[in-house]
């Protein structure tokens, strides 16, 4: 490390304050929020400094090669089924954007339907956010993003000719979290959730779009679904196969079927369904029932059936229990032909049981190891399944074996490998536990290079999240695999607030108990040190989004524990976030009520930007995306400036905001590779791993 801090671009302070519910909070770097020319110049100089220090003494091409080698095992986009055919995106080496092919088998060679290169904006390649073929297989709907932000627009393609159809809706979708579009069973149109104004305003509505025909023009109108006055939550529509029923599932993290409509009665309006439920009821329409995984009266989950014509669907006593709560955590259902495949977690590892349409368990899928199934980040997105296939096609990986794709046919004993894992990491995996302050055991996985000496303290990276009911699973992650291949030890910590162990685990670190997640992290770090796996001088921490906030709290409250901290696409200013419509929605849901002074003062104790004070801090590498709509780059800018000014030690505080990058879900391969390579270079340098030496 350098003997003195690097020469940072100067950052002035201003006499600015934020008043939230009467609580006056200084905001000395407010000027770094708007995208002015001054801010852009400062940001570019910060990026140049970060790159030069991260790669100091290393060959950037060699680090990139390491990332590319392990990125070969990245999670594939599973093909979508319709009318006996399979649609999937194909990334051709050297191509600026993927193409979509259609085949009669999930990974058959097939034929091209459309090349997304045509949808680029002239400067940036097109990114495929989602794809959804119509039930009759004749029209393909695509979500296209060109700036990494996740904001995408619908394109419609004639499958037979590859022609781009006129009349696609013009509304902008905020993300792919609501699954893109939900086709009507007769393929005459679809529903989709989109913004009603500018992305910054974050107001969404469900629209109904009718496809133009020879006899009628297309149309796009708002669908009046009763989701509750003022709700900003996400909504996804689900149809029965026979076209009679449609259900509106609402809430991205803990969805419930909030409304139902009987389409066999054209004049029948939407009827409120499950409207009084704090838990999750997430499933699919089967006949005249909604069969779902719920955590109501079952923290680890159970499977229930709700009659779609129930007089009081809010009363759990009217639900029929099909699979009772057990020792595993029930997570989701997938319709497959006449069956439902039930995904579960057994000590975070995947298990899949098979149910018939009555809900009886008829078998179990023989998975290829102890690992994880591919699944969307949020439960609501997982409900967007389109036309149910006759076979269960799934992606699976372990921390040391990259993603493969497999097929299970109902009634068969074995699975078929459709696409074998491309990468095997030479490492060992163990499952350990730390004990939190309140006596609760906090599990974590350790991924250690094979042949390394377990008695010697190792350069170690903790990766954690612990929020939003989202599980951190024992799955393959390319950038983490590259870190282990470089000689590091990876620790995946399963903190409270996540979804790995059911509803009680999630709520234990939610809203007013958010601090529990931070204490769990410290318990894991201290346990790693106490057991001799590592030392503070060899311990790093990373996390993204809400996990980036976790990193910010950890480095400002316990700086002595870490050698390096790497917040990614981070949320760092909870007070300033209340001025952003999207973040205000998130903060109210997951942290506190910003209209309550006591709650605002509690937010102050959780907000890293406000926690910064003079001190000796570890090395920090902040990475953000210039077009991130969830955690805008000003969070990282303001935090970096304040931390650089407060640093009394020698370790560098680095910031790199990447252009044409968002929150990660729509970032192009080239930009994502550059991000991962610089992140890894910083870790190699800071932890003293096997350097990728400069050539020449």
XYZ file of C-alpha atoms in Angstrom:
696
model
C 0.000 0.000 0.000
C 1.058 3.630 -0.448
C 2.661 5.393 2.494
C 0.278 8.314 2.085
C -3.195 8.764 0.584
C -3.304 9.426 -3.159
C -3.956 12.949 -4.494
C -7.735 12.989 -4.734
C -9.590 15.379 -7.020
C -10.585 18.284 -4.758
C -14.142 18.257 -3.452
C -15.519 21.483 -2.008
C -18.194 21.552 0.679
C -21.388 23.583 0.735
C -23.608 24.912 3.502
C -26.544 22.639 2.669
C -29.003 20.900 4.961
C -31.805 18.414 4.541
C -34.917 18.832 6.696
C -36.802 15.559 7.089
C -39.787 15.612 9.442
C -38.196 18.528 11.285
C -34.831 16.786 11.706
C -32.117 19.033 10.210
C -29.239 17.051 8.690
C -26.055 18.639 7.229
C -25.352 17.670 3.614
C -21.939 19.197 2.767
C -21.527 17.379 -0.552
C -24.999 18.045 -1.957
C -23.383 19.650 -5.021
C -22.282 16.151 -6.132
C -25.884 15.036 -6.719
C -26.799 16.732 -10.048
C -25.130 15.632 -13.287
C -23.385 18.959 -13.971
C -20.245 19.442 -16.058
C -18.287 20.064 -12.850
C -19.517 16.814 -11.344
C -18.760 14.878 -14.519
C -15.184 16.189 -14.622
C -14.685 15.287 -10.966
C -16.176 11.840 -11.550
C -13.893 11.135 -14.514
C -10.807 12.113 -12.519
C -11.906 9.820 -9.680
C -12.347 6.951 -12.171
C -8.889 7.523 -13.655
C -7.341 7.492 -10.187
C -9.233 4.302 -9.216
C -8.103 2.480 -12.356
C -4.467 3.512 -11.980
C -4.275 2.374 -8.355
C -6.282 -0.849 -8.801
C -4.012 -2.016 -11.636
C -0.753 -0.724 -10.169
C 1.922 -3.328 -10.942
C -0.534 -5.633 -12.723
C -1.351 -6.369 -16.329
C -4.986 -5.318 -16.986
C -5.231 -7.831 -19.826
C -4.211 -10.650 -17.489
C -6.814 -9.676 -14.890
C -9.470 -9.382 -17.584
C -8.501 -12.832 -18.871
C -9.046 -14.249 -15.398
C -12.523 -12.708 -15.288
C -13.360 -13.954 -18.782
C -12.204 -17.479 -17.949
C -14.609 -17.828 -15.055
C -17.346 -15.784 -16.692
C -17.645 -18.651 -19.197
C -19.782 -20.314 -16.523
C -22.216 -17.405 -16.142
C -25.849 -18.227 -15.508
C -27.650 -18.805 -18.812
C -30.970 -17.248 -19.714
C -33.393 -20.159 -19.740
C -35.381 -20.644 -22.957
C -39.079 -19.736 -23.064
C -41.673 -22.215 -24.343
C -44.645 -21.542 -26.619
C -46.651 -23.648 -29.076
C -44.234 -26.569 -28.989
C -41.119 -24.435 -29.602
C -38.400 -22.887 -27.474
C -37.126 -19.296 -27.741
C -33.788 -18.209 -26.318
C -31.147 -15.504 -26.574
C -27.800 -16.437 -28.114
C -24.634 -14.421 -27.525
C -22.253 -14.765 -30.461
C -18.575 -13.974 -29.714
C -17.732 -10.542 -31.070
C -21.350 -9.531 -31.640
C -22.470 -6.217 -30.159
C -25.835 -7.636 -29.082
C -27.484 -11.056 -28.805
C -29.840 -12.657 -31.274
C -32.965 -14.660 -30.503
C -33.451 -18.108 -32.004
C -36.403 -20.483 -32.041
C -35.948 -24.264 -31.932
C -37.993 -27.400 -31.378
C -35.776 -28.328 -28.413
C -34.697 -26.148 -25.448
C -31.128 -25.779 -26.786
C -31.585 -26.881 -30.361
C -29.688 -25.026 -33.102
C -32.962 -23.630 -34.435
C -33.164 -20.561 -36.639
C -32.656 -16.859 -35.928
C -35.751 -14.759 -35.273
C -34.176 -11.355 -34.678
C -30.730 -9.815 -34.209
C -30.820 -7.170 -31.478
C -27.936 -5.268 -33.087
C -30.602 -3.412 -35.072
C -32.032 -1.936 -31.863
C -28.838 -0.208 -30.695
C -28.957 3.570 -30.429
C -25.831 4.170 -32.495
C -23.579 4.529 -29.472
C -24.618 1.720 -27.128
C -25.542 -1.883 -27.928
C -29.040 -3.148 -27.254
C -29.494 -5.244 -24.130
C -32.230 -7.884 -23.976
C -34.067 -7.338 -20.690
C -36.661 -10.087 -21.244
C -38.433 -12.061 -23.949
C -41.973 -13.448 -24.092
C -43.389 -15.375 -27.047
C -47.137 -15.284 -27.605
C -48.965 -18.521 -26.675
C -49.482 -19.357 -30.346
C -45.774 -18.771 -31.015
C -46.371 -16.266 -33.813
C -45.264 -13.012 -32.163
C -42.233 -12.467 -29.963
C -42.253 -9.597 -27.458
C -38.873 -8.266 -26.333
C -37.735 -5.730 -23.761
C -34.828 -3.648 -25.099
C -32.553 -1.391 -23.032
C -29.693 0.659 -24.514
C -28.116 2.529 -21.600
C -27.694 -0.066 -18.851
C -30.418 1.529 -16.715
C -32.936 -1.376 -16.916
C -35.488 1.041 -18.391
C -36.717 -0.826 -21.456
C -39.281 -0.601 -24.225
C -41.307 -3.301 -25.948
C -40.474 -4.548 -29.438
C -42.754 -6.958 -31.321
C -41.354 -9.407 -33.872
C -43.190 -11.600 -36.359
C -41.641 -15.008 -35.647
C -42.002 -16.452 -39.144
C -40.577 -13.493 -41.065
C -38.435 -11.776 -38.435
C -40.136 -8.497 -39.312
C -40.375 -5.828 -36.628
C -44.078 -5.108 -36.205
C -45.491 -1.613 -36.026
C -47.717 -0.524 -33.188
C -45.705 -1.688 -30.178
C -46.536 0.228 -26.994
C -44.396 3.296 -26.385
C -44.491 3.272 -22.597
C -41.192 2.697 -20.761
C -40.936 -0.269 -18.400
C -39.034 0.600 -15.229
C -37.375 -2.829 -15.139
C -37.987 -6.495 -15.859
C -39.232 -7.159 -12.320
C -42.826 -7.628 -13.475
C -41.727 -10.159 -16.071
C -42.055 -8.016 -19.186
C -45.465 -8.753 -20.697
C -48.242 -11.214 -19.794
C -49.893 -12.521 -22.957
C -53.616 -13.183 -23.208
C -54.123 -16.924 -23.784
C -55.602 -16.258 -27.250
C -52.485 -14.237 -28.249
C -54.620 -11.193 -29.131
C -52.615 -8.934 -26.834
C -50.916 -8.637 -23.476
C -50.728 -6.736 -20.212
C -47.605 -5.008 -18.918
C -46.515 -2.744 -16.069
C -44.957 0.529 -17.219
C -44.198 4.073 -16.158
C -46.921 6.693 -16.576
C -44.446 9.603 -16.641
C -40.693 10.117 -16.420
C -38.561 7.390 -14.803
C -37.605 9.751 -11.989
C -41.248 10.250 -10.991
C -41.630 6.475 -10.501
C -45.350 6.151 -11.121
C -46.446 2.863 -12.655
C -49.674 1.391 -14.014
C -50.759 -1.814 -15.693
C -51.535 -1.358 -19.385
C -53.486 -3.574 -21.746
C -52.186 -3.727 -25.325
C -54.098 -5.242 -28.252
C -52.122 -6.415 -31.270
C -53.061 -4.726 -34.532
C -54.758 -6.969 -37.098
C -56.052 -6.541 -40.625
C -59.447 -5.694 -39.190
C -58.468 -3.449 -36.275
C -55.747 -1.112 -35.108
C -53.682 -1.838 -32.046
C -54.398 -0.031 -28.813
C -52.797 0.558 -25.406
C -54.949 1.555 -22.424
C -54.573 1.584 -18.647
C -56.155 -1.437 -16.946
C -57.975 -0.357 -13.734
C -56.735 -3.023 -11.316
C -57.715 -2.424 -7.663
C -54.278 -2.585 -6.041
C -54.989 -0.088 -3.281
C -54.945 3.686 -3.205
C -51.477 5.176 -3.694
C -49.637 1.848 -3.993
C -46.295 2.083 -5.814
C -45.682 -1.651 -5.755
C -45.124 -3.815 -8.811
C -47.987 -5.811 -10.358
C -47.896 -8.862 -12.636
C -50.874 -10.537 -14.311
C -51.313 -14.322 -14.450
C -53.764 -16.161 -16.716
C -55.305 -19.597 -16.511
C -54.467 -21.874 -19.438
C -58.098 -21.973 -20.555
C -58.336 -18.179 -20.543
C -61.126 -17.995 -17.996
C -59.310 -16.457 -15.045
C -56.753 -13.700 -14.601
C -55.105 -12.846 -11.296
C -53.160 -9.670 -10.459
C -50.204 -10.480 -8.204
C -48.925 -7.450 -6.327
C -45.697 -6.662 -4.390
C -42.286 -7.538 -5.713
C -40.713 -9.230 -2.685
C -43.745 -10.792 -0.965
C -46.416 -11.084 -3.680
C -50.100 -11.699 -3.051
C -52.962 -12.236 -5.556
C -54.588 -8.897 -4.832
C -57.347 -9.069 -7.464
C -59.083 -11.611 -9.715
C -61.314 -11.407 -12.761
C -63.560 -13.994 -14.444
C -62.978 -13.470 -18.169
C -65.791 -15.870 -19.094
C -68.111 -13.036 -18.079
C -67.036 -10.112 -20.281
C -68.825 -7.543 -18.149
C -67.418 -8.874 -14.878
C -65.115 -6.313 -13.205
C -61.948 -6.915 -11.258
C -62.764 -8.230 -7.802
C -60.488 -7.726 -4.781
C -58.998 -11.057 -3.732
C -56.256 -11.361 -1.071
C -56.023 -7.762 0.110
C -55.367 -8.123 3.849
C -52.165 -10.157 4.067
C -48.752 -9.130 5.385
C -47.168 -12.370 4.188
C -46.583 -14.029 0.830
C -49.089 -15.968 -1.295
C -47.235 -16.734 -4.544
C -48.453 -19.332 -7.003
C -50.373 -20.090 -10.172
C -53.913 -20.677 -11.400
C -54.755 -24.383 -11.580
C -58.302 -24.991 -12.757
C -60.544 -22.837 -10.577
C -58.029 -22.547 -7.732
C -54.942 -20.477 -7.026
C -52.291 -22.904 -5.716
C -49.523 -21.080 -3.921
C -46.608 -21.164 -1.523
C -47.466 -19.066 1.507
C -45.712 -18.142 4.736
C -49.005 -17.196 6.408
C -49.172 -19.306 9.595
C -46.042 -21.130 8.372
C -42.738 -19.190 8.533
C -40.940 -21.838 6.454
C -43.821 -22.044 3.997
C -46.645 -24.389 3.058
C -48.631 -24.997 -0.122
C -52.280 -23.973 -0.127
C -55.166 -23.756 -2.594
C -57.522 -20.751 -2.704
C -60.808 -21.061 -4.639
C -60.907 -18.190 -7.131
C -64.580 -17.639 -6.347
C -64.051 -17.724 -2.552
C -66.424 -15.519 -0.575
C -63.674 -14.444 1.842
C -60.235 -15.209 0.380
C -58.573 -13.109 3.114
C -59.504 -15.751 5.698
C -56.734 -18.403 5.798
C -59.269 -20.795 7.288
C -60.892 -20.948 3.842
C -57.643 -22.087 2.226
C -56.979 -25.803 1.690
C -53.549 -26.941 2.841
C -51.886 -29.236 0.305
C -48.300 -29.458 1.609
C -47.750 -28.644 5.289
C -44.823 -26.733 6.730
C -41.738 -28.880 7.255
C -38.051 -28.523 8.025
C -37.161 -27.104 4.616
C -38.050 -23.602 3.403
C -40.619 -23.692 0.598
C -39.847 -21.014 -1.964
C -41.776 -21.248 -5.257
C -43.936 -23.313 -7.611
C -43.396 -23.893 -11.336
C -46.234 -25.225 -13.533
C -45.039 -28.081 -15.765
C -47.666 -29.842 -17.870
C -50.121 -31.374 -15.403
C -47.714 -30.992 -12.489
C -46.299 -28.350 -10.162
C -42.607 -28.411 -9.245
C -41.969 -27.164 -5.703
C -38.626 -25.445 -5.085
C -37.260 -25.581 -1.513
C -34.157 -24.689 0.502
C -32.536 -27.295 2.738
C -29.872 -25.397 4.713
C -29.766 -23.016 1.706
C -29.288 -25.885 -0.804
C -31.924 -26.612 -3.439
C -34.504 -29.366 -3.305
C -37.357 -29.885 -5.802
C -40.455 -31.987 -5.189
C -43.188 -32.758 -7.706
C -46.919 -32.265 -7.059
C -49.854 -33.362 -9.154
C -52.734 -30.989 -9.830
C -54.465 -32.057 -6.634
C -51.393 -30.991 -4.644
C -50.216 -34.479 -3.720
C -46.436 -35.034 -3.686
C -45.562 -37.605 -6.353
C -41.774 -37.484 -6.501
C -38.531 -35.540 -6.245
C -36.075 -34.263 -8.862
C -32.581 -35.824 -8.515
C -30.481 -32.654 -8.593
C -26.841 -32.871 -9.717
C -25.304 -31.755 -6.410
C -25.541 -29.497 -3.349
C -26.211 -26.089 -4.809
C -28.828 -23.720 -6.155
C -31.449 -23.450 -8.867
C -31.508 -20.392 -11.054
C -34.290 -18.048 -9.964
C -35.204 -14.383 -10.387
C -33.996 -11.963 -7.753
C -37.563 -11.298 -6.538
C -40.471 -13.693 -6.010
C -42.901 -11.695 -8.172
C -40.711 -12.035 -11.279
C -40.732 -15.808 -10.849
C -44.482 -15.845 -11.463
C -43.990 -14.718 -15.089
C -43.801 -18.183 -16.637
C -45.730 -17.769 -19.889
C -46.987 -20.986 -21.509
C -46.166 -23.916 -19.168
C -43.876 -26.467 -20.867
C -44.351 -30.229 -20.608
C -40.902 -30.675 -19.021
C -39.093 -29.015 -16.126
C -36.098 -27.175 -17.609
C -33.845 -25.592 -15.008
C -30.361 -24.175 -14.462
C -28.301 -25.424 -11.522
C -24.877 -24.682 -10.072
C -22.761 -25.037 -6.947
C -20.136 -22.639 -5.549
C -17.460 -24.646 -7.403
C -19.336 -25.867 -10.485
C -20.724 -23.367 -12.960
C -24.240 -23.280 -14.345
C -25.564 -26.215 -16.300
C -29.041 -26.599 -17.758
C -31.049 -29.747 -17.175
C -34.434 -31.259 -17.997
C -36.665 -33.486 -15.929
C -39.662 -35.171 -17.504
C -42.526 -35.928 -15.098
C -42.542 -39.602 -14.262
C -38.894 -40.228 -15.110
C -36.266 -41.160 -12.535
C -33.318 -39.199 -13.929
C -32.535 -35.786 -15.335
C -31.099 -34.995 -18.759
C -28.173 -32.620 -19.210
C -29.004 -30.047 -21.879
C -25.972 -27.811 -21.357
C -23.112 -29.052 -19.170
C -21.274 -26.763 -16.723
C -18.390 -25.010 -18.481
C -16.198 -24.281 -15.448
C -15.112 -26.272 -12.424
C -13.361 -24.360 -9.670
C -10.640 -26.294 -7.861
C -11.840 -25.503 -4.351
C -13.388 -27.004 -1.246
C -16.677 -25.898 0.355
C -17.668 -26.093 4.019
C -20.740 -24.933 5.919
C -19.951 -23.103 9.168
C -21.740 -21.020 11.806
C -21.011 -17.933 13.872
C -23.043 -16.864 16.902
C -24.635 -13.402 16.968
C -24.938 -11.213 20.058
C -28.449 -12.510 20.746
C -27.309 -16.141 20.565
C -28.670 -16.892 17.089
C -26.418 -18.986 14.849
C -25.499 -17.239 11.584
C -24.535 -19.753 8.876
C -21.951 -19.129 6.186
C -20.293 -21.072 3.379
C -16.504 -21.075 2.993
C -15.014 -21.636 -0.467
C -11.281 -22.294 -0.121
C -8.736 -23.040 -2.889
C -7.962 -26.742 -2.915
C -4.638 -27.543 -1.313
C -4.448 -24.337 0.729
C -3.361 -24.642 4.346
C -6.442 -24.246 6.601
C -4.218 -23.560 9.612
C -2.805 -20.371 8.085
C -4.744 -17.067 8.009
C -5.896 -16.507 4.456
C -6.830 -13.499 2.339
C -10.613 -13.631 2.726
C -13.597 -11.893 1.190
C -17.025 -11.853 2.851
C -19.918 -11.490 0.419
C -23.320 -10.813 1.976
C -26.705 -9.165 1.446
C -29.287 -9.902 4.155
C -32.256 -7.868 2.947
C -35.643 -7.789 1.181
C -36.445 -11.481 1.741
C -33.916 -12.238 -1.030
C -31.876 -15.409 -0.456
C -28.110 -15.588 -0.928
C -27.659 -19.133 -2.193
C -24.698 -21.533 -2.639
C -24.425 -20.870 -6.367
C -21.698 -20.157 -8.878
C -20.725 -16.490 -9.198
C -18.111 -15.806 -11.892
C -16.355 -12.861 -10.258
C -16.216 -14.687 -6.910
C -14.856 -17.810 -8.616
C -12.127 -15.674 -10.208
C -11.241 -14.323 -6.751
C -10.878 -17.874 -5.378
C -8.862 -18.890 -8.444
C -6.509 -15.985 -7.681
C -5.868 -17.475 -4.235
C -8.551 -15.920 -2.050
C -11.021 -17.535 0.340
C -14.669 -16.643 -0.225
C -17.163 -16.518 2.644
C -20.856 -16.302 1.707
C -22.641 -15.123 4.843
C -26.368 -15.838 5.242
C -27.418 -12.862 7.356
C -30.845 -12.222 8.780
C -33.007 -10.071 6.544
C -32.512 -12.462 3.623
C -34.859 -15.206 2.491
C -32.672 -18.271 3.053
C -34.448 -19.507 6.194
C -38.020 -18.317 5.847
C -40.190 -15.434 6.930
C -38.981 -15.184 10.549
C -35.364 -14.938 9.335
C -36.340 -12.130 6.975
C -38.401 -10.139 9.482
C -35.706 -10.467 12.161
C -33.727 -7.746 10.325
C -36.502 -5.751 8.679
C -37.430 -2.075 9.250
C -36.953 -1.225 12.937
C -34.709 -4.299 13.315
C -32.523 -3.502 10.302
C -29.488 -3.142 12.583
C -29.618 -6.887 13.285
C -28.213 -7.555 9.803
C -25.191 -5.376 10.585
C -24.570 -7.155 13.893
C -24.804 -10.549 12.173
C -22.114 -9.471 9.721
C -19.795 -8.411 12.530
C -20.401 -11.737 14.276
C -19.284 -13.608 11.157
C -16.199 -11.398 10.697
C -15.138 -11.769 14.326
C -15.697 -15.530 14.172
C -13.457 -15.828 11.111
C -10.724 -13.959 12.969
C -11.204 -15.829 16.254
C -10.988 -19.221 14.519
C -7.823 -18.227 12.661
C -9.238 -18.378 9.134
C -8.086 -14.808 8.562
C -6.915 -11.602 10.246
C -8.139 -7.990 10.023
C -5.164 -7.262 7.779
C -6.363 -9.892 5.289
C -10.159 -9.541 5.495
C -12.292 -7.802 2.864
C -16.026 -7.220 2.502
C -18.295 -6.689 -0.492
C -22.006 -6.345 -1.181
C -24.253 -4.643 -3.705
C -27.245 -2.306 -3.499
C -28.640 -2.748 0.039
C -25.542 -4.888 0.585
C -23.533 -1.821 -0.411
C -25.229 0.046 2.419
C -24.250 -2.836 4.712
C -20.641 -2.308 3.579
C -20.886 1.415 4.311
C -22.144 0.790 7.846
C -19.440 -1.815 8.487
C -16.527 0.364 7.380
C -17.725 3.473 9.267
C -18.642 1.709 12.525
C -15.971 -1.022 12.668
C -13.146 0.151 10.387
C -10.501 -1.784 12.312
C -12.012 -5.127 11.233
C -11.251 -4.728 7.550
C -8.340 -4.521 5.163
C -10.655 -3.542 2.303
C -14.336 -2.787 1.727
C -15.946 -2.794 -1.725
C -19.521 -1.416 -1.884
C -21.094 -2.082 -5.293
C -23.958 -0.051 -6.820
C -24.522 1.140 -3.262
C -27.280 2.922 -1.378
C -25.409 5.165 1.081
C -27.498 8.253 1.929
C -30.848 7.241 3.402
C -31.726 10.819 4.283
C -31.064 12.143 0.790
C -32.839 9.109 -0.596
C -36.139 10.392 0.763
C -36.030 13.094 -1.967
C -35.958 10.437 -4.699
C -39.436 8.994 -5.480
C -38.179 5.440 -6.057
C -35.914 5.390 -2.995
C -38.599 7.021 -0.869
C -40.826 4.064 -1.777
C -38.054 1.596 -0.843
C -37.110 3.372 2.392
C -40.720 3.514 3.582
C -41.118 -0.192 2.879
C -37.850 -1.546 4.247
C -36.423 0.984 6.724
C -38.671 3.562 8.316
C -41.337 6.230 7.951
C -39.531 9.469 6.962
C -42.521 11.507 8.145
C -41.829 10.440 11.759
C -38.981 12.389 13.476
C -38.081 9.428 15.702
C -37.872 7.181 12.656
C -35.688 9.731 10.857
C -33.275 9.776 13.777
C -33.135 5.976 13.565
C -32.361 6.268 9.843
C -29.439 8.510 10.712
C -27.895 5.672 12.715
C -28.096 3.401 9.643
C -27.035 5.834 6.901
C -23.309 5.540 6.006
C -22.967 9.019 4.493
C -24.057 10.552 7.795
C -21.917 8.115 9.825
C -18.632 9.304 8.311
C -16.334 11.093 10.724
C -12.564 11.585 10.983
C -10.736 8.299 11.480
C -8.464 5.628 10.073
C -10.332 3.664 7.421
C -9.447 0.563 5.409
C -8.911 0.647 1.664
C -12.226 1.315 -0.079
C -13.256 0.730 -3.678
C -16.690 2.155 -4.540
C -18.196 1.084 -7.852
C -21.413 2.545 -9.294
C -23.265 2.888 -12.588
C -23.888 6.249 -14.245
C -27.421 5.238 -15.295
C -28.432 3.347 -12.161
C -32.135 4.100 -11.494
C -32.204 2.384 -8.086
C -29.055 3.616 -6.375
C -28.052 6.697 -8.398
C -24.303 7.353 -8.612
C -24.514 10.421 -6.402
C -24.698 8.075 -3.391
C -21.222 6.763 -4.163
C -19.913 10.223 -5.145
C -21.006 11.949 -1.929
C -19.829 9.097 0.280
C -16.429 8.917 -1.438
C -15.858 12.662 -1.120
C -16.769 12.685 2.570
C -14.691 9.582 3.311
C -11.660 10.905 1.417
C -11.814 14.094 3.482
C -12.199 12.135 6.739
C -9.420 9.591 6.076
C -6.595 9.932 8.617
C -4.854 6.753 7.492
C -2.860 5.818 4.403
C -5.304 3.458 2.641
C -6.877 4.763 -0.579
C -10.563 5.632 -0.923
C -11.381 5.010 -4.589
C -14.458 5.677 -6.703
C -15.289 4.500 -10.204
C -18.645 5.361 -11.768
C -18.906 3.415 -15.030
C -20.697 4.911 -18.025
C -23.565 2.940 -19.603
C -23.932 0.871 -16.445
C -26.940 0.670 -14.183
C -27.773 -1.528 -11.227
C -26.335 -4.582 -12.955
C -29.329 -6.304 -14.542
C -28.996 -4.543 -17.927
C -25.291 -3.775 -18.135
C -23.620 -4.947 -21.344
C -21.034 -7.724 -21.293
C -18.163 -5.386 -22.171
C -18.937 -2.903 -19.397
C -19.652 -5.653 -16.827
C -16.342 -7.342 -17.648
C -14.477 -4.055 -17.154
C -16.253 -3.552 -13.819
C -15.453 -7.046 -12.558
C -11.834 -6.898 -13.711
C -11.100 -3.638 -11.897
C -12.890 -4.903 -8.768
C -10.749 -8.041 -8.824
C -7.544 -6.112 -9.530
C -8.183 -3.961 -6.466
C -8.685 -7.067 -4.315
C -5.577 -8.773 -5.675
C -3.529 -5.651 -4.940
C -4.986 -4.909 -1.524
C -5.041 -8.442 -0.102
C -1.673 -9.397 -1.586
C -2.944 -12.263 -3.760
C -0.978 -13.705 -6.664
C -0.487 -10.575 -8.758
C -1.283 -10.631 -12.448
C 2.140 -9.239 -13.334
C 2.637 -6.452 -15.831
C 4.008 -7.808 -19.088
C 7.325 -6.686 -20.536
